[in-house]
CSV table of C-alpha atoms and ligand atoms in Angstrom, one decimal:
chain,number,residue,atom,x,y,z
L,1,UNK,CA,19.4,140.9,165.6
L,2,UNK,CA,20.4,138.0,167.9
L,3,UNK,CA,23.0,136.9,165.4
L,4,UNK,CA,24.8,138.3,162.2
L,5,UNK,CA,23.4,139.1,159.8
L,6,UNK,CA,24.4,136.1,157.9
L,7,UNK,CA,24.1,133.4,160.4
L,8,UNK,CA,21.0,131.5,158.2
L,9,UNK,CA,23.0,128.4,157.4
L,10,UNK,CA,25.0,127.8,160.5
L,11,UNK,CA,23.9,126.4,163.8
L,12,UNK,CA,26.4,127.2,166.4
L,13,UNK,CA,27.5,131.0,167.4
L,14,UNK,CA,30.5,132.6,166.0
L,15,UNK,CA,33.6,131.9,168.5
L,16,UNK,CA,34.2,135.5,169.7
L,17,UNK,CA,37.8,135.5,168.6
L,18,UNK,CA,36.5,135.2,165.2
L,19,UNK,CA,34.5,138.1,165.6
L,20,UNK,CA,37.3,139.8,167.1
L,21,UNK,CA,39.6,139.2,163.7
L,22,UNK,CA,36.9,139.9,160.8
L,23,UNK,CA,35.4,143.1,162.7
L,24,UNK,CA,36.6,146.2,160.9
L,25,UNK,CA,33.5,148.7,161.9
L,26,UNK,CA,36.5,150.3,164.0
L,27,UNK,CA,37.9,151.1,160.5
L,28,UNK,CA,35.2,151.2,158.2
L,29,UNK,CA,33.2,153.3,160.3
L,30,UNK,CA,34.4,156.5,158.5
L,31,UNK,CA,32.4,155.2,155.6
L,32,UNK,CA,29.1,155.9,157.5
L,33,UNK,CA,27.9,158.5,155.3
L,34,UNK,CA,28.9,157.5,151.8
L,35,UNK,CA,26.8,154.4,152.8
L,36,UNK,CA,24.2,155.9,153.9
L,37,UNK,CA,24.2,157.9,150.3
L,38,UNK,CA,25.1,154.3,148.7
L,39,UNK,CA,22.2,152.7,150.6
L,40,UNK,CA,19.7,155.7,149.3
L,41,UNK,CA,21.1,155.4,145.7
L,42,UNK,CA,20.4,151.5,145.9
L,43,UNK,CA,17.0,152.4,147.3
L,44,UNK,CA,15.6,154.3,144.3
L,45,UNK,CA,17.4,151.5,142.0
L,46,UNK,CA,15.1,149.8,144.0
L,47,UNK,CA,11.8,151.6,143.7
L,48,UNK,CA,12.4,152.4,139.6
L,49,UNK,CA,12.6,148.1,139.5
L,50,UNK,CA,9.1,148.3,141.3
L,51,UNK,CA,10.6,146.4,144.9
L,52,UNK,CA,10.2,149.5,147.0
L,53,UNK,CA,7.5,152.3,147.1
L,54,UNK,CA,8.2,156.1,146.7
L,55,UNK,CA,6.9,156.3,150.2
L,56,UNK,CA,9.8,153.3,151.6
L,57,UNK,CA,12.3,155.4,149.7
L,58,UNK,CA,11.5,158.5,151.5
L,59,UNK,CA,11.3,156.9,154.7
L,60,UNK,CA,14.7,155.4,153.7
L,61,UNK,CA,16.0,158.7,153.4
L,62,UNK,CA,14.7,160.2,156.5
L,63,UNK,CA,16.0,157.0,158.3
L,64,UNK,CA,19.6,157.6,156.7
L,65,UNK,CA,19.5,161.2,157.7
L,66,UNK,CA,18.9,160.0,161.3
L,67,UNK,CA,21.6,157.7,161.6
L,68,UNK,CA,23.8,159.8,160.5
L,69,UNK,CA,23.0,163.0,162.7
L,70,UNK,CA,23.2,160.2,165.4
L,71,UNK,CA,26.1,159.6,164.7
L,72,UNK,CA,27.8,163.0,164.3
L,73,UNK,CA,26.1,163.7,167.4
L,74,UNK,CA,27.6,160.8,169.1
L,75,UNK,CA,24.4,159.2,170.4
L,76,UNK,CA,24.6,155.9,167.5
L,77,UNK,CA,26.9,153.1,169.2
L,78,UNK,CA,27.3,150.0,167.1
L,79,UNK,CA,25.9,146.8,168.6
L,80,UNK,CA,28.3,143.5,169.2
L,81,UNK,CA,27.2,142.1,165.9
L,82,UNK,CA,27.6,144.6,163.8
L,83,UNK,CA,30.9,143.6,162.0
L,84,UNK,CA,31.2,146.6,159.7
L,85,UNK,CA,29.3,150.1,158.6
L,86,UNK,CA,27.3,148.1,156.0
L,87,UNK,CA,26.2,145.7,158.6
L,88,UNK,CA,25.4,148.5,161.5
L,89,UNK,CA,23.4,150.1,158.5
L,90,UNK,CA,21.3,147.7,157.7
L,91,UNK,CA,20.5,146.6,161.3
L,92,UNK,CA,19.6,150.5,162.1
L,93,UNK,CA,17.3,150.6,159.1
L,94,UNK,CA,15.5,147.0,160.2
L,95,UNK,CA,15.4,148.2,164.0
L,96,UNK,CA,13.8,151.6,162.2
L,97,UNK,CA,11.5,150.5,159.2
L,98,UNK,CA,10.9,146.8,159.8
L,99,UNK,CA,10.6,145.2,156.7
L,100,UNK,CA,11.4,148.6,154.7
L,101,UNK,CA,14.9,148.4,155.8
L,102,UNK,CA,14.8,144.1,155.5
L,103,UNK,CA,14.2,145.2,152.0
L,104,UNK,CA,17.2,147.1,151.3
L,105,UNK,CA,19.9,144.3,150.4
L,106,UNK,CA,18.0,143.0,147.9
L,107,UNK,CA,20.3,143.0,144.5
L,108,UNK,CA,23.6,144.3,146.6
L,109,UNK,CA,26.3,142.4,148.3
L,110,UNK,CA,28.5,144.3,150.6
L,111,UNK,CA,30.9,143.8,148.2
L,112,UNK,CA,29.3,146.1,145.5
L,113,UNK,CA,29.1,148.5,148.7
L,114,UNK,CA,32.0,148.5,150.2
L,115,UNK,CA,33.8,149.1,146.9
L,116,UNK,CA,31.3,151.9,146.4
L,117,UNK,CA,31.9,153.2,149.7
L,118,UNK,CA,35.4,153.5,149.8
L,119,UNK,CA,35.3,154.8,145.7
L,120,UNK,CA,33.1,158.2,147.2
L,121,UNK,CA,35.6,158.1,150.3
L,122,UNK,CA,38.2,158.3,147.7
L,123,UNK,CA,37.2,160.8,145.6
L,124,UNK,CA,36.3,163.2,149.0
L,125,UNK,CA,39.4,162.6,150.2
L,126,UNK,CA,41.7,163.2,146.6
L,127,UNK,CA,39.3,166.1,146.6
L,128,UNK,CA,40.3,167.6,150.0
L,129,UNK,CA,44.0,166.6,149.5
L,130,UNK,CA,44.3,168.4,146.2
L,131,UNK,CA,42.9,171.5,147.5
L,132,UNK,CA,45.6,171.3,150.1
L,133,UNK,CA,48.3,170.5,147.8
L,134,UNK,CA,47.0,173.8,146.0
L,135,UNK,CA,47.3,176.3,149.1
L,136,UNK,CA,50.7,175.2,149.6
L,137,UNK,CA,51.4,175.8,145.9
L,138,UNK,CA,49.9,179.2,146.3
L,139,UNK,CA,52.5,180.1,149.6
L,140,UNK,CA,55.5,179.2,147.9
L,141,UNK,CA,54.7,181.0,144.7
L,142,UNK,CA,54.2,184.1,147.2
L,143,UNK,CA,57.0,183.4,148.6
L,144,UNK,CA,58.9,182.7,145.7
L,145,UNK,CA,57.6,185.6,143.9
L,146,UNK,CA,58.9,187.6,147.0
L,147,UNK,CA,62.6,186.4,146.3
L,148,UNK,CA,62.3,186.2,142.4
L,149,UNK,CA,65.4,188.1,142.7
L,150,UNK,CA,67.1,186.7,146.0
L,151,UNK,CA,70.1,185.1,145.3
L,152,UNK,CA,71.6,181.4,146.8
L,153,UNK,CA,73.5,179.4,145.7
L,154,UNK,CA,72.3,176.1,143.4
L,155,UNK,CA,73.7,172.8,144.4
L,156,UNK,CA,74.5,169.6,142.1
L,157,UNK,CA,75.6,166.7,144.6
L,158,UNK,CA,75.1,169.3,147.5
L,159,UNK,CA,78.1,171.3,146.5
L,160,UNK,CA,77.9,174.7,145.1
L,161,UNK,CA,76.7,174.7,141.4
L,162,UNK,CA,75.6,178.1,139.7
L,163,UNK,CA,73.8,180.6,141.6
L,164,UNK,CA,70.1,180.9,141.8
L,165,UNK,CA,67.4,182.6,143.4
L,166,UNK,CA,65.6,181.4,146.1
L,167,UNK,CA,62.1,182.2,143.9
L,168,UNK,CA,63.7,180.1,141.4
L,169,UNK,CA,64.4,176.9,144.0
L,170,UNK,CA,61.1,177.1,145.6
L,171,UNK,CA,59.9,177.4,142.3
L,172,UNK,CA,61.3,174.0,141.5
L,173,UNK,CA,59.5,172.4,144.6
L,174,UNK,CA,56.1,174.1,143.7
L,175,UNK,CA,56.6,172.4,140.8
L,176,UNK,CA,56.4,168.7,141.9
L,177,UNK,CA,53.8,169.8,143.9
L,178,UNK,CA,51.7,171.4,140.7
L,179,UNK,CA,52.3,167.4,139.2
L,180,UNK,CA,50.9,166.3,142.7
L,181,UNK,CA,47.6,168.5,142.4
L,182,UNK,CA,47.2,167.2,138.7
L,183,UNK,CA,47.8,163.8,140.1
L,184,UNK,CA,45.2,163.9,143.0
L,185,UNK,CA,42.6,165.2,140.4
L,186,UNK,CA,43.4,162.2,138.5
L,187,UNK,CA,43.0,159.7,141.4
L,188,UNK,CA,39.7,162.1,142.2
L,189,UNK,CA,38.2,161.0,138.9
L,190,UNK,CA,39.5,157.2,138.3
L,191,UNK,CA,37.3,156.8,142.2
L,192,UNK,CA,34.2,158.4,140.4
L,193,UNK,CA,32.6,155.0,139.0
L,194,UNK,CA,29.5,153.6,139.8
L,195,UNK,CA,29.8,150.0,140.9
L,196,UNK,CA,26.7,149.6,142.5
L,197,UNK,CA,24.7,146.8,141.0
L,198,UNK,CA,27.5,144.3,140.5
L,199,UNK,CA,26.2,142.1,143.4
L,200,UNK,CA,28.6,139.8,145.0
L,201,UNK,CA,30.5,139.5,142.1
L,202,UNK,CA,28.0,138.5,139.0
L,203,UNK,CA,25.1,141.0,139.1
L,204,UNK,CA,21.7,139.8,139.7
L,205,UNK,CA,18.2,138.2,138.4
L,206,UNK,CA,16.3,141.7,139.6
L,207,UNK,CA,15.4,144.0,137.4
L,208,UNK,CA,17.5,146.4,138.5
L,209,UNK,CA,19.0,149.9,136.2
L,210,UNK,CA,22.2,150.2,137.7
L,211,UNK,CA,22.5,153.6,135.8
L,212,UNK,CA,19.8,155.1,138.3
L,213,UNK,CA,22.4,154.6,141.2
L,214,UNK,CA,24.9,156.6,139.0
L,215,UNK,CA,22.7,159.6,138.9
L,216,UNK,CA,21.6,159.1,142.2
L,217,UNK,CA,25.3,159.7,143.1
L,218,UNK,CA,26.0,161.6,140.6
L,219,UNK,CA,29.0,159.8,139.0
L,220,UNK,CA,29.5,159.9,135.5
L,221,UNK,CA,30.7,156.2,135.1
L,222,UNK,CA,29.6,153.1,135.0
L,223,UNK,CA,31.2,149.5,135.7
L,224,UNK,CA,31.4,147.2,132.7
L,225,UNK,CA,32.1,144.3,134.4
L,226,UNK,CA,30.3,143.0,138.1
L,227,UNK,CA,33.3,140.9,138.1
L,228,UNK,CA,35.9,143.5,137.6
L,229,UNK,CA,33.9,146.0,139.6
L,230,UNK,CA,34.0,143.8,143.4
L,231,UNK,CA,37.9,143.1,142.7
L,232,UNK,CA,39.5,146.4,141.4
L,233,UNK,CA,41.0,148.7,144.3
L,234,UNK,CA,42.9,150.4,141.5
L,235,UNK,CA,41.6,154.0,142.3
L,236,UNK,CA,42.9,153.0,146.1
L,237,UNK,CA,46.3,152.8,144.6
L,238,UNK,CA,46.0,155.5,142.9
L,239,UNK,CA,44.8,157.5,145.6
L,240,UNK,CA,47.9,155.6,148.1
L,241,UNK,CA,50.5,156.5,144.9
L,242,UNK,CA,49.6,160.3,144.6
L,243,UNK,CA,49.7,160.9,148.8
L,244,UNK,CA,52.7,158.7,148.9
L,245,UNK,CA,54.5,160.8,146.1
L,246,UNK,CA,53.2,164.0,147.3
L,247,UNK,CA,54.8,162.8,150.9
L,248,UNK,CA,57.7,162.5,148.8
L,249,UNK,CA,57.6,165.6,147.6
L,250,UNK,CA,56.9,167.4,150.6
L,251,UNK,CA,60.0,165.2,152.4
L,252,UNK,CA,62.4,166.9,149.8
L,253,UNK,CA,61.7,170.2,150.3
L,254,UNK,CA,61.4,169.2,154.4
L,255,UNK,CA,65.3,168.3,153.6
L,256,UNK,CA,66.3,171.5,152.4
L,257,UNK,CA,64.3,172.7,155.0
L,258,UNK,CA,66.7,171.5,157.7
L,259,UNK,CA,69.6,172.0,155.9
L,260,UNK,CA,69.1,175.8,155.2
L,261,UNK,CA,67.8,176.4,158.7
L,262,UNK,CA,71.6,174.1,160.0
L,263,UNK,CA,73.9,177.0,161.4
L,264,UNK,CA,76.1,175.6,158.8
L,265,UNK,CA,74.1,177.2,155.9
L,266,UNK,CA,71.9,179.9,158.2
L,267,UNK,CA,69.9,180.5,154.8
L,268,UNK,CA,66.7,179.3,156.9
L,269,UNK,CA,65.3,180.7,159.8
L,270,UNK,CA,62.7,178.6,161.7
L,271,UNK,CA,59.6,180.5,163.4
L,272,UNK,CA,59.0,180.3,166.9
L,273,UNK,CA,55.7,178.6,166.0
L,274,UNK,CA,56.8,175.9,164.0
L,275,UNK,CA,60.2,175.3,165.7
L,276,UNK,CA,60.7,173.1,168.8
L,277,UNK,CA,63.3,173.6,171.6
L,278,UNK,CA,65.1,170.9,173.7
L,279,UNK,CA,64.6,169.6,177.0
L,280,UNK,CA,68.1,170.2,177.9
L,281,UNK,CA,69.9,172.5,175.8
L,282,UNK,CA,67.8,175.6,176.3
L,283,UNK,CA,69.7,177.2,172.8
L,284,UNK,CA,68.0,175.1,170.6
L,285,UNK,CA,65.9,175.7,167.6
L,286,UNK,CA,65.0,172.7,165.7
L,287,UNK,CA,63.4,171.6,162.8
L,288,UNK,CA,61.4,168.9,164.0
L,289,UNK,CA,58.2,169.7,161.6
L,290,UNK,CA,60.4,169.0,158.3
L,291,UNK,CA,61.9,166.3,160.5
L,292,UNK,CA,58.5,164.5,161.0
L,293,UNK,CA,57.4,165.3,157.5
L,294,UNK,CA,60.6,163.9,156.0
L,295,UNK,CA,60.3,160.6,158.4
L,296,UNK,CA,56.7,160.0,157.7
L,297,UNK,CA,56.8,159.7,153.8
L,298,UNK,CA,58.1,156.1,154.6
L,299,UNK,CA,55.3,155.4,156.2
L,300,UNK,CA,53.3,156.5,153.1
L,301,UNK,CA,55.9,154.5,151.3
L,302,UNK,CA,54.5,151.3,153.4
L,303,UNK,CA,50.9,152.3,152.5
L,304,UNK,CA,51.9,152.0,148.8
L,305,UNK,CA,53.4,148.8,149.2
L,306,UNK,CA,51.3,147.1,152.0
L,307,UNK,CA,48.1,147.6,149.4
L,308,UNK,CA,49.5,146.4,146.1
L,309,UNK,CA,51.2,143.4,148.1
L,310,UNK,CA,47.8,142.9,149.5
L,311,UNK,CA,46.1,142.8,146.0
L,312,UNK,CA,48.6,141.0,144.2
L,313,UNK,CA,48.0,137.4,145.0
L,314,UNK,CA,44.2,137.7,144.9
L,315,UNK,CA,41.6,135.3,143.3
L,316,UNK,CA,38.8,137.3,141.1
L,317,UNK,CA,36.1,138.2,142.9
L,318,UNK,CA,36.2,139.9,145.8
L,319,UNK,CA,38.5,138.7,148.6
L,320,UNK,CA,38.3,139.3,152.9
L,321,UNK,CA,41.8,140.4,152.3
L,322,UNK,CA,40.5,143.8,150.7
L,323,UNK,CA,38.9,144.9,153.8
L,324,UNK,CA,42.7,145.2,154.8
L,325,UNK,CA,42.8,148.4,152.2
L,326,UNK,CA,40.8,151.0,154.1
L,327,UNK,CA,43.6,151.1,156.8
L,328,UNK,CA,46.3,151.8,154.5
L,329,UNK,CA,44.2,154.2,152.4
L,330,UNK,CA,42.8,156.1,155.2
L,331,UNK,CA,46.5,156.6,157.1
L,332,UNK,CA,48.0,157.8,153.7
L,333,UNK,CA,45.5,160.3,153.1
L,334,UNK,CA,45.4,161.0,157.0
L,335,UNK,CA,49.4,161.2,157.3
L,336,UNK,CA,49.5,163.6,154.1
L,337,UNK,CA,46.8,166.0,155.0
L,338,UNK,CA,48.6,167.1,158.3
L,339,UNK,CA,51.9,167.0,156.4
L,340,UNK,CA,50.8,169.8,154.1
L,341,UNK,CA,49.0,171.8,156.5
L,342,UNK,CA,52.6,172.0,158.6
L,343,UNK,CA,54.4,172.6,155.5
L,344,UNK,CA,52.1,175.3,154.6
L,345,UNK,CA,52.2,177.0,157.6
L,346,UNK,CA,56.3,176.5,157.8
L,347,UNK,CA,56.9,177.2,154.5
L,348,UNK,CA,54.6,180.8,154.8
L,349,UNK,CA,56.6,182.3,157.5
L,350,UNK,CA,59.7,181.0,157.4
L,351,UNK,CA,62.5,183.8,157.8
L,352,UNK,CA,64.9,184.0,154.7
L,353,UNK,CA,68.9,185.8,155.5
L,354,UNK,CA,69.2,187.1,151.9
L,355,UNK,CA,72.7,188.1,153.1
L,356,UNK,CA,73.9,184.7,154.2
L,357,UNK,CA,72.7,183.2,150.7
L,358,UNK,CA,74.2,186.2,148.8
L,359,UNK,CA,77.5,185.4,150.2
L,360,UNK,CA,77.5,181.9,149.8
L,361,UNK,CA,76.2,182.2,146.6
L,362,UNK,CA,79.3,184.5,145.2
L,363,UNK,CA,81.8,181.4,146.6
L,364,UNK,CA,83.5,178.2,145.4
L,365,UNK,CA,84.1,179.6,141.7
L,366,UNK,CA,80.0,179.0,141.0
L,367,UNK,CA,80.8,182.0,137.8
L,368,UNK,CA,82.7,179.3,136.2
L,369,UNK,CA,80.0,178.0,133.7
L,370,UNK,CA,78.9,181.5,133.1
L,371,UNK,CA,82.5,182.5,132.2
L,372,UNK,CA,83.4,179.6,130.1
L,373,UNK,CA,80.1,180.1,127.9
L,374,UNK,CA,80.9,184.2,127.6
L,375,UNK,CA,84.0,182.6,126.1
L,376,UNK,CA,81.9,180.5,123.6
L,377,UNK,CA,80.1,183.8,122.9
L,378,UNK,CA,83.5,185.3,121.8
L,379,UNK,CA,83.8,181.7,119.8
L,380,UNK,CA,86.3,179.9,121.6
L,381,UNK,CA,84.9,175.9,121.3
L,382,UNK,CA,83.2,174.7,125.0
L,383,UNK,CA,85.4,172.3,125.6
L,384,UNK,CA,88.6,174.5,125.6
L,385,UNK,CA,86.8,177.4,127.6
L,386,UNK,CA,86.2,174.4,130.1
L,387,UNK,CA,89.5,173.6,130.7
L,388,UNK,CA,90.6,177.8,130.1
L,389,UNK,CA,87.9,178.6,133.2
L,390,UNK,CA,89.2,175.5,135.3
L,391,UNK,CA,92.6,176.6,135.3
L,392,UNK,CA,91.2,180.3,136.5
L,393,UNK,CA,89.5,178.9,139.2
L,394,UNK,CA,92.3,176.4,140.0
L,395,UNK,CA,94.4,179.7,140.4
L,396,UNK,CA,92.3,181.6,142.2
L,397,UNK,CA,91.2,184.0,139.6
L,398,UNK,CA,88.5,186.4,141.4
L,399,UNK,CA,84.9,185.7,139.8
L,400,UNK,CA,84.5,188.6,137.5
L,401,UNK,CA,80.9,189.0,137.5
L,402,UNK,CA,78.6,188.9,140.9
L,403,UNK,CA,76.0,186.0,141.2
L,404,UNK,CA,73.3,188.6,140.9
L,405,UNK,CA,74.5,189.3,137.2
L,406,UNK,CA,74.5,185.3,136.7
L,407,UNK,CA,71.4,184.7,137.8
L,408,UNK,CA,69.9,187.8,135.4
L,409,UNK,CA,71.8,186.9,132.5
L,410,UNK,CA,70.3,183.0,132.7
L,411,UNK,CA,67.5,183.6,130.6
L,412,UNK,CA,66.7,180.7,128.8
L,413,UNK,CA,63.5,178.9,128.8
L,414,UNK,CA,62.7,177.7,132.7
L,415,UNK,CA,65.7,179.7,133.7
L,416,UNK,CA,66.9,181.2,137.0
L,417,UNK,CA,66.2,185.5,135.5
L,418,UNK,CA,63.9,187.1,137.9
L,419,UNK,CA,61.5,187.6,135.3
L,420,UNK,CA,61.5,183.9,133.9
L,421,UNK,CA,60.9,183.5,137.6
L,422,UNK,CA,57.6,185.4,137.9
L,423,UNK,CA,56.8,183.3,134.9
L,424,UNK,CA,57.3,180.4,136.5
L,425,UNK,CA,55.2,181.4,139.5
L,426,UNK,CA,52.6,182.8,137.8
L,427,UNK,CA,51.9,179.1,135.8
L,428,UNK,CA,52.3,177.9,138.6
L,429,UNK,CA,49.4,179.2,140.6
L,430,UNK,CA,47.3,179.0,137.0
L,431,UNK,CA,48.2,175.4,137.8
L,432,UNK,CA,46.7,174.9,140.6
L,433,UNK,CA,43.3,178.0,140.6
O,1,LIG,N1,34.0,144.6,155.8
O,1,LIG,C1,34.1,144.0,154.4
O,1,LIG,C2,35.2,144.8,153.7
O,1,LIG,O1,35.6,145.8,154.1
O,1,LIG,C3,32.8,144.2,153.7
O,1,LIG,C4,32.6,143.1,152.6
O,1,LIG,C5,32.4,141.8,153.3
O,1,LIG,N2,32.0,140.9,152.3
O,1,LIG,C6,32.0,139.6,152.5
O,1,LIG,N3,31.6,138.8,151.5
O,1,LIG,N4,32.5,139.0,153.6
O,1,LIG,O2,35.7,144.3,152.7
């Protein structure tokens, strides 16, 4: 192809810095095998409408299967006119089959494809990113079943609260990241639709079942509306929203990762493997893997915002401006697939000082709401054993139970007892199995 693949209707060749701006195969390449699977489903949509022979199907699929061991192999380099993967696709096929592969476009726009594409992209990557999310559930519910009965302190507005137990607090984290895993299934499924055979934006005149490229992909969905199908990125965001929340997520408990591992609190301490020293004060021991997970949720933050800002403004059908959402999809899921392997591999061997977190735990008068609710055991009204317990810790009454005791005797539902605790974890890994 002396020309792309579109260059019919005009007469002079492209100016190369227009080429240079709409080129996006450095990008899009990743899609390279869901459209080789998209290009097979659209063969055999092809071959059930009678415009393609069982035999150009199967020489389709051996074709496919080339390029893409070609590619993996790193023998497949795209040519100056190929602007994108569908376009280096189709080209291979012609430069393969001749007319077979000229064939293969019929009924399909790139824009049915590349919203295909990225949709099996999507639901790979929520895939993989949910089975992460669920490994690093199952560490800290060994880690918090380990210290089910260790206790720390709990903060309110980072100052000592009631005491806990550090099962209980990594509990709490495990727990966003259960709502993650649930939300990453979700995003998983709302990808799974087939919007193959929508065309350009308005279907076509061939007598094409789009249903066959459903079950060739196996999706259970179908688009209603060609329209609709070409324009909506909504499983992007939804993909984007979960990683960026997740990164979220992770960033939080990448906080109390630093803080807890600060001489300060000495709660935390930081393996040699995941710590980093400094180039001039040879002491050091720092957290700079919950430092880079914490920093690069904004960046995930940006991904969220960067795609719906890019879809807000746009005309129905498709738009050039949605070949802008592969980059922000592909760094969020890229960004929060090394963030959970670190924090997974942090948060299994950090070291815990169950001494430091005992002692802190038994100061600041953190027996006070304990005490004050003993008193509304014995019938006293809250309010007054409120004020009663205030004036105790005011004068510097000693606390008259440890924080060991405290944390047993909370055993309401979702509560800080060790065995509410091994509740807790056990939900959570049913969660997430
Ligand atoms: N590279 C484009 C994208 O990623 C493919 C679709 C191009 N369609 C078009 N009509 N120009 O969105």
């Amino acid at each position: 192809m002396a020309e792309p693949l579109w260059g019919g209707r005009f007469s002079e060749p492209p100016d190369p810095e227009m080429l240079r701006l709409t080129r996006s195969i450095d990008v899009d390449i990743r899609l390279l095998p869901h459209d080789l699977e998209a290009t097979k489903a659209h063969a055999r949509v092809l071959a059930d409408a009678g415009l393609l022979t069982a035999g150009d199907v199967d020489a389709i699929d051996r074709a496919c299967d080339e390029i893409a061991s070609e590619w993996s192999a790193g023998t497949l380099t795209p040519a100056a006119l190929d602007e994108d993967v569908h376009t280096l696709v189709e080209r291979e096929l012609t430069d393969r089959l001749g007319d077979t592969g000229a064939r293969v476009h019929a009924g399909r726009s790139r824009n049915d494809l590349v919203a295909q594409d990225l949709r099996l992209w999507c639901a790979e990557a929520a895939g993989e990113l949910s089975a992460a999310v669920a490994a690093l559930v199952e560490v800290l519910a060994d880690r918090a079943e380990e210290h089910a009965a260790t206790v720390m302190p709990g903060y309110t507005h980072l100052q000592r609260a009631q005491p806990v137990t550090l099962g209980f607090h990594l509990a709490a984290h495990a727990s966003a990241l259960v709502r993650d895993h649930a939300r990453l299934r979700r995003a998983r499924d709302e990808a799974r639709t087939c919007v193959l055979g929508a065309g350009a934006l308005a279907g076509t005149t061939l007598p094409l079942d789009a249903a066959v490229a459903a079950r060739a992909l196996g999706l259970p969905d179908l688009f209603l509306n060609a329209m609709d199908a070409v324009s909506d990125r909504d499983f992007a965001c939804d993909l984007v929203y979960a990683s960026t929340l997740c990164g979220v997520h992770l960033s939080r408990l990448a906080e109390d990762v630093v803080v807890f591992s600060s001489a300060e609190f000495g709660f935390f301490r930081l393996p040699d493997a995941w710590s980093t020293g400094s180039s001039i004060m040879p002491q050091k021991r720092n957290p700079d893997v919950a430092e880079l997970v914490r920093g690069r949720a904004a960046g995930g933050i940006g991904d969220l915002v960067a795609l719906l800002s890019m879809l807000k403004g746009l005309p129905l059908a498709y738009d050039r401006d949605l070949q802008e959402d592969k980059e922000a999809v592909f760094t969020a899921v890229d960004r929060l697939r090394g963030c959970l392997a670190a924090m997974t591999g942090l948060m299994g061997s950090i070291g815990v000082d169950a001494q430091a977190m005992a002692t802190a735990a038994g100061g600041s008068g953190s027996w006070a709401t304990d005490a004050a609710e003993e008193l509304v055991l014995q019938g006293t009204p809250f309010r007054h054993a409120h004020a009663r317990v205030g004036a105790a810790v005011a004068s510097g009454t000693p606390a008259p139970f440890d924080p060991a005791e405290s944390v047993r005797s909370r055993r309401s539902h979702g509560g800080t007892s060790p065995e509410r605790v091994l509740a807790q974890v056990e939900a959570l890994r049913a969660a997430v199995r």
